[in-house]
Amino acid sequence: MDRHGIGFTSQRARNRLVEQLRGMGIRSEPVLEAIAEVPRHLFIDEALASRAYENTALPIGHNQTISQPYIVARMTEAIVESGPHQTVLEVGAGCGYQTVILARFFDRVYAVERIGPLALALRDRLHQLNVTRVRVSHRDGLAGWPEFAPYDAILCAASPPEIPQDLLTQLRVGGRLVLPVGSGQSQQLTLVKRVSETEFQQTDLEAVTFVPMLEGVT
């Protein structure tokens, strides 16, 4: 499929989405630029390509979804608001759309995916798009990726009932963790800042609905 898109996947369609996100409160111009330039239609099934630049989540198989563009922008904006932007851990990489957005802001992205076929497809897609800043691992996201910790930032695209302790310990002092927390229809997008070795500041950003963060790999 054409990387630049035609019709429903054209640059005009992307620009309309960006204006919609700006109207919903996204203020970071670099984040909006990333949304405009990253070809979301390449991360979903061709049958859904005409809906790629709608502000909605879409299925990607394995009972998973590609996140709503507004949520991708909101989480990215929250996590890149302060530096440094060297390393980020992404938990629940899925199809890789958020991964590629993050690669525009961080020197190195460590992407974790617990579903084997999605992790394999993600590696192939990153190669096709010539995105070289990402390292992918098929592993349990609840445990993070301790070998490369501490991270400047951590982003989770699935909702645990409470914030995993392993992720907190892998966040550097001064770093930011953005994730949904809760279960079912009772989830809050949450920002956690590590202010010292023992102190964390937590802020609820808004109500959201994500797939649950599950233990183990498949």
CSV table of C-alpha atoms in Angstrom, one decimal:
chain,number,residue,atom,x,y,z
A,1,MET,CA,0.0,0.0,0.0
A,2,ASP,CA,1.2,3.5,-0.8
A,3,ARG,CA,3.0,5.1,2.1
A,4,HIS,CA,1.7,8.5,1.3
A,5,GLY,CA,-1.9,7.4,0.7
A,6,ILE,CA,-4.7,8.5,-1.6
A,7,GLY,CA,-8.4,9.4,-1.0
A,8,PHE,CA,-9.3,8.5,2.6
A,9,THR,CA,-5.6,8.0,3.4
A,10,SER,CA,-4.3,11.1,1.8
A,11,GLN,CA,-2.4,14.0,3.4
A,12,ARG,CA,-5.6,16.0,3.3
A,13,ALA,CA,-7.3,13.3,5.5
A,14,ARG,CA,-4.4,13.4,7.9
A,15,ASN,CA,-4.6,17.2,8.1
A,16,ARG,CA,-8.3,17.0,9.0
A,17,LEU,CA,-7.5,14.6,11.8
A,18,VAL,CA,-4.8,16.9,13.1
A,19,GLU,CA,-7.2,19.9,13.2
A,20,GLN,CA,-9.7,17.7,15.0
A,21,LEU,CA,-7.0,16.8,17.6
A,22,ARG,CA,-6.0,20.4,18.0
A,23,GLY,CA,-9.6,21.2,18.7
A,24,MET,CA,-9.7,18.5,21.4
A,25,GLY,CA,-6.9,20.1,23.3
A,26,ILE,CA,-3.6,18.7,21.8
A,27,ARG,CA,-1.2,21.6,22.0
A,28,SER,CA,2.2,20.1,21.1
A,29,GLU,CA,3.0,21.0,17.5
A,30,PRO,CA,5.7,18.4,17.2
A,31,VAL,CA,3.2,15.7,18.3
A,32,LEU,CA,0.6,17.0,15.8
A,33,GLU,CA,3.2,17.0,13.1
A,34,ALA,CA,4.0,13.3,13.9
A,35,ILE,CA,0.3,12.4,13.7
A,36,ALA,CA,0.2,14.2,10.3
A,37,GLU,CA,3.2,12.4,8.9
A,38,VAL,CA,3.2,8.9,10.2
A,39,PRO,CA,1.1,6.7,7.8
A,40,ARG,CA,-1.5,5.2,10.1
A,41,HIS,CA,-3.1,3.3,7.2
A,42,LEU,CA,0.0,1.1,7.0
A,43,PHE,CA,-0.5,-0.3,10.5
A,44,ILE,CA,-4.0,-1.7,9.9
A,45,ASP,CA,-5.7,-4.2,7.6
A,46,GLU,CA,-6.2,-2.8,4.1
A,47,ALA,CA,-9.9,-3.5,4.5
A,48,LEU,CA,-10.0,-0.8,7.2
A,49,ALA,CA,-7.7,1.7,5.4
A,50,SER,CA,-10.5,4.1,4.6
A,51,ARG,CA,-11.0,4.6,8.4
A,52,ALA,CA,-7.3,5.0,9.2
A,53,TYR,CA,-7.6,8.8,9.8
A,54,GLU,CA,-10.8,8.7,11.8
A,55,ASN,CA,-10.3,9.5,15.4
A,56,THR,CA,-11.2,6.0,16.6
A,57,ALA,CA,-9.6,2.8,17.8
A,58,LEU,CA,-9.6,0.0,15.2
A,59,PRO,CA,-9.1,-3.8,15.5
A,60,ILE,CA,-5.7,-5.3,14.6
A,61,GLY,CA,-6.5,-8.9,15.5
A,62,HIS,CA,-5.7,-11.1,18.5
A,63,ASN,CA,-8.4,-9.1,20.5
A,64,GLN,CA,-6.2,-6.0,20.3
A,65,THR,CA,-6.7,-2.5,18.8
A,66,ILE,CA,-4.7,0.3,17.4
A,67,SER,CA,-5.3,3.2,19.8
A,68,GLN,CA,-7.5,6.2,18.9
A,69,PRO,CA,-5.3,8.9,17.5
A,70,TYR,CA,-6.3,11.4,20.2
A,71,ILE,CA,-5.1,9.0,22.9
A,72,VAL,CA,-1.8,8.4,21.0
A,73,ALA,CA,-1.3,12.1,20.8
A,74,ARG,CA,-2.4,12.7,24.4
A,75,MET,CA,0.0,10.1,25.8
A,76,THR,CA,2.9,11.2,23.6
A,77,GLU,CA,2.4,14.8,24.6
A,78,ALA,CA,2.3,13.9,28.3
A,79,ILE,CA,5.5,11.8,28.1
A,80,VAL,CA,7.6,14.1,26.0
A,81,GLU,CA,6.7,17.3,27.8
A,82,SER,CA,10.0,17.3,29.7
A,83,GLY,CA,13.4,15.8,28.7
A,84,PRO,CA,15.7,14.1,28.3
A,85,HIS,CA,14.4,12.1,25.4
A,86,GLN,CA,17.0,9.3,25.1
A,87,THR,CA,15.3,6.0,26.1
A,88,VAL,CA,11.6,5.0,26.3
A,89,LEU,CA,10.1,1.7,27.2
A,90,GLU,CA,6.8,0.9,25.4
A,91,VAL,CA,4.7,-1.8,26.9
A,92,GLY,CA,2.0,-3.3,24.6
A,93,ALA,CA,3.5,-2.2,21.2
A,94,GLY,CA,0.8,-4.0,19.2
A,95,CYS,CA,0.9,-3.0,15.5
A,96,GLY,CA,3.6,-0.4,16.1
A,97,TYR,CA,1.8,2.9,15.4
A,98,GLN,CA,2.6,4.4,18.8
A,99,THR,CA,6.1,2.9,18.5
A,100,VAL,CA,6.9,4.8,15.4
A,101,ILE,CA,5.5,8.0,16.9
A,102,LEU,CA,7.8,7.6,19.9
A,103,ALA,CA,10.8,6.9,17.6
A,104,ARG,CA,10.4,10.5,16.4
A,105,PHE,CA,11.1,11.8,19.9
A,106,PHE,CA,13.5,9.3,21.5
A,107,ASP,CA,16.9,8.2,20.6
A,108,ARG,CA,16.0,4.6,21.5
A,109,VAL,CA,12.6,2.8,21.8
A,110,TYR,CA,12.4,-0.5,23.7
A,111,ALA,CA,9.1,-2.0,22.6
A,112,VAL,CA,7.6,-4.9,24.5
A,113,GLU,CA,4.8,-7.1,23.1
A,114,ARG,CA,3.4,-10.2,24.8
A,115,ILE,CA,1.6,-11.6,21.7
A,116,GLY,CA,4.1,-13.4,19.5
A,117,PRO,CA,2.6,-12.8,16.0
A,118,LEU,CA,2.2,-9.1,16.8
A,119,ALA,CA,5.8,-8.8,17.9
A,120,LEU,CA,7.0,-10.6,14.7
A,121,ALA,CA,4.8,-8.5,12.4
A,122,LEU,CA,6.1,-5.4,14.2
A,123,ARG,CA,9.7,-6.2,13.5
A,124,ASP,CA,8.8,-6.6,9.8
A,125,ARG,CA,6.9,-3.4,9.7
A,126,LEU,CA,9.7,-1.4,11.3
A,127,HIS,CA,12.1,-2.8,8.7
A,128,GLN,CA,9.8,-1.9,5.9
A,129,LEU,CA,9.4,1.7,7.2
A,130,ASN,CA,13.2,1.9,7.8
A,131,VAL,CA,12.6,2.8,11.5
A,132,THR,CA,16.0,1.9,13.1
A,133,ARG,CA,15.7,3.3,16.6
A,134,VAL,CA,13.4,0.5,17.9
A,135,ARG,CA,14.3,-2.7,19.6
A,136,VAL,CA,11.4,-5.2,19.9
A,137,SER,CA,11.0,-8.0,22.5
A,138,HIS,CA,8.4,-10.7,22.8
A,139,ARG,CA,8.0,-10.7,26.6
A,140,ASP,CA,5.7,-10.1,29.6
A,141,GLY,CA,5.1,-6.3,29.7
A,142,LEU,CA,4.2,-6.4,33.4
A,143,ALA,CA,7.9,-7.1,34.1
A,144,GLY,CA,9.1,-4.3,31.8
A,145,TRP,CA,12.6,-4.8,30.2
A,146,PRO,CA,15.0,-4.5,33.1
A,147,GLU,CA,18.2,-5.1,31.0
A,148,PHE,CA,18.0,-1.5,29.6
A,149,ALA,CA,16.7,0.3,32.6
A,150,PRO,CA,16.5,3.0,33.9
A,151,TYR,CA,14.3,4.7,31.2
A,152,ASP,CA,13.7,8.3,30.7
A,153,ALA,CA,10.1,7.5,30.0
A,154,ILE,CA,7.7,4.5,30.0
A,155,LEU,CA,4.4,4.3,28.1
A,156,CYS,CA,1.9,1.5,28.4
A,157,ALA,CA,-0.9,0.8,25.9
A,158,ALA,CA,-2.8,-1.7,28.2
A,159,SER,CA,-4.5,-1.2,31.6
A,160,PRO,CA,-3.3,-2.9,34.7
A,161,PRO,CA,-5.6,-2.8,37.8
A,162,GLU,CA,-2.8,-1.0,39.6
A,163,ILE,CA,0.6,0.5,38.6
A,164,PRO,CA,3.2,-2.4,38.3
A,165,GLN,CA,6.0,-2.0,40.7
A,166,ASP,CA,8.5,-3.3,38.2
A,167,LEU,CA,7.8,-0.4,35.9
A,168,LEU,CA,8.2,2.1,38.7
A,169,THR,CA,11.6,0.7,39.5
A,170,GLN,CA,12.7,0.9,35.9
A,171,LEU,CA,11.9,4.6,35.6
A,172,ARG,CA,14.8,7.0,36.2
A,173,VAL,CA,14.6,9.8,38.7
A,174,GLY,CA,13.0,12.7,36.8
A,175,GLY,CA,11.4,10.3,34.3
A,176,ARG,CA,7.7,9.9,33.4
A,177,LEU,CA,5.4,7.0,33.2
A,178,VAL,CA,2.1,7.3,31.3
A,179,LEU,CA,-0.5,4.5,31.4
A,180,PRO,CA,-4.1,3.7,31.9
A,181,VAL,CA,-4.9,2.3,35.3
A,182,GLY,CA,-8.0,0.4,36.3
A,183,SER,CA,-10.3,-2.3,34.9
A,184,GLY,CA,-13.4,-2.5,32.7
A,185,GLN,CA,-15.0,0.9,32.3
A,186,SER,CA,-13.3,2.4,35.3
A,187,GLN,CA,-9.9,3.4,34.0
A,188,GLN,CA,-7.9,6.6,34.3
A,189,LEU,CA,-5.1,7.7,32.1
A,190,THR,CA,-2.4,8.4,34.6
A,191,LEU,CA,0.9,10.3,34.6
A,192,VAL,CA,3.6,9.3,37.2
A,193,LYS,CA,6.7,11.4,37.7
A,194,ARG,CA,9.6,9.9,39.7
A,195,VAL,CA,10.9,12.8,41.8
A,196,SER,CA,13.4,10.8,43.8
A,197,GLU,CA,14.6,7.3,44.5
A,198,THR,CA,11.6,6.8,46.8
A,199,GLU,CA,9.0,9.4,45.8
A,200,PHE,CA,6.5,9.4,42.9
A,201,GLN,CA,3.9,12.0,42.0
A,202,GLN,CA,0.8,10.7,40.4
A,203,THR,CA,-1.8,12.7,38.3
A,204,ASP,CA,-5.0,11.4,36.7
A,205,LEU,CA,-5.4,12.9,33.3
A,206,GLU,CA,-8.7,11.6,32.0
A,207,ALA,CA,-11.1,8.6,31.8
A,208,VAL,CA,-10.1,6.1,29.1
A,209,THR,CA,-10.8,2.6,28.0
A,210,PHE,CA,-8.0,0.2,27.1
A,211,VAL,CA,-7.6,-3.6,26.8
A,212,PRO,CA,-6.4,-5.1,30.1
A,213,MET,CA,-2.7,-5.7,30.7
A,214,LEU,CA,-2.3,-9.4,31.0
A,215,GLU,CA,0.5,-11.5,32.6
A,216,GLY,CA,2.7,-13.9,30.5
A,217,VAL,CA,3.2,-14.3,26.8
A,218,THR,CA,1.3,-16.0,24.0
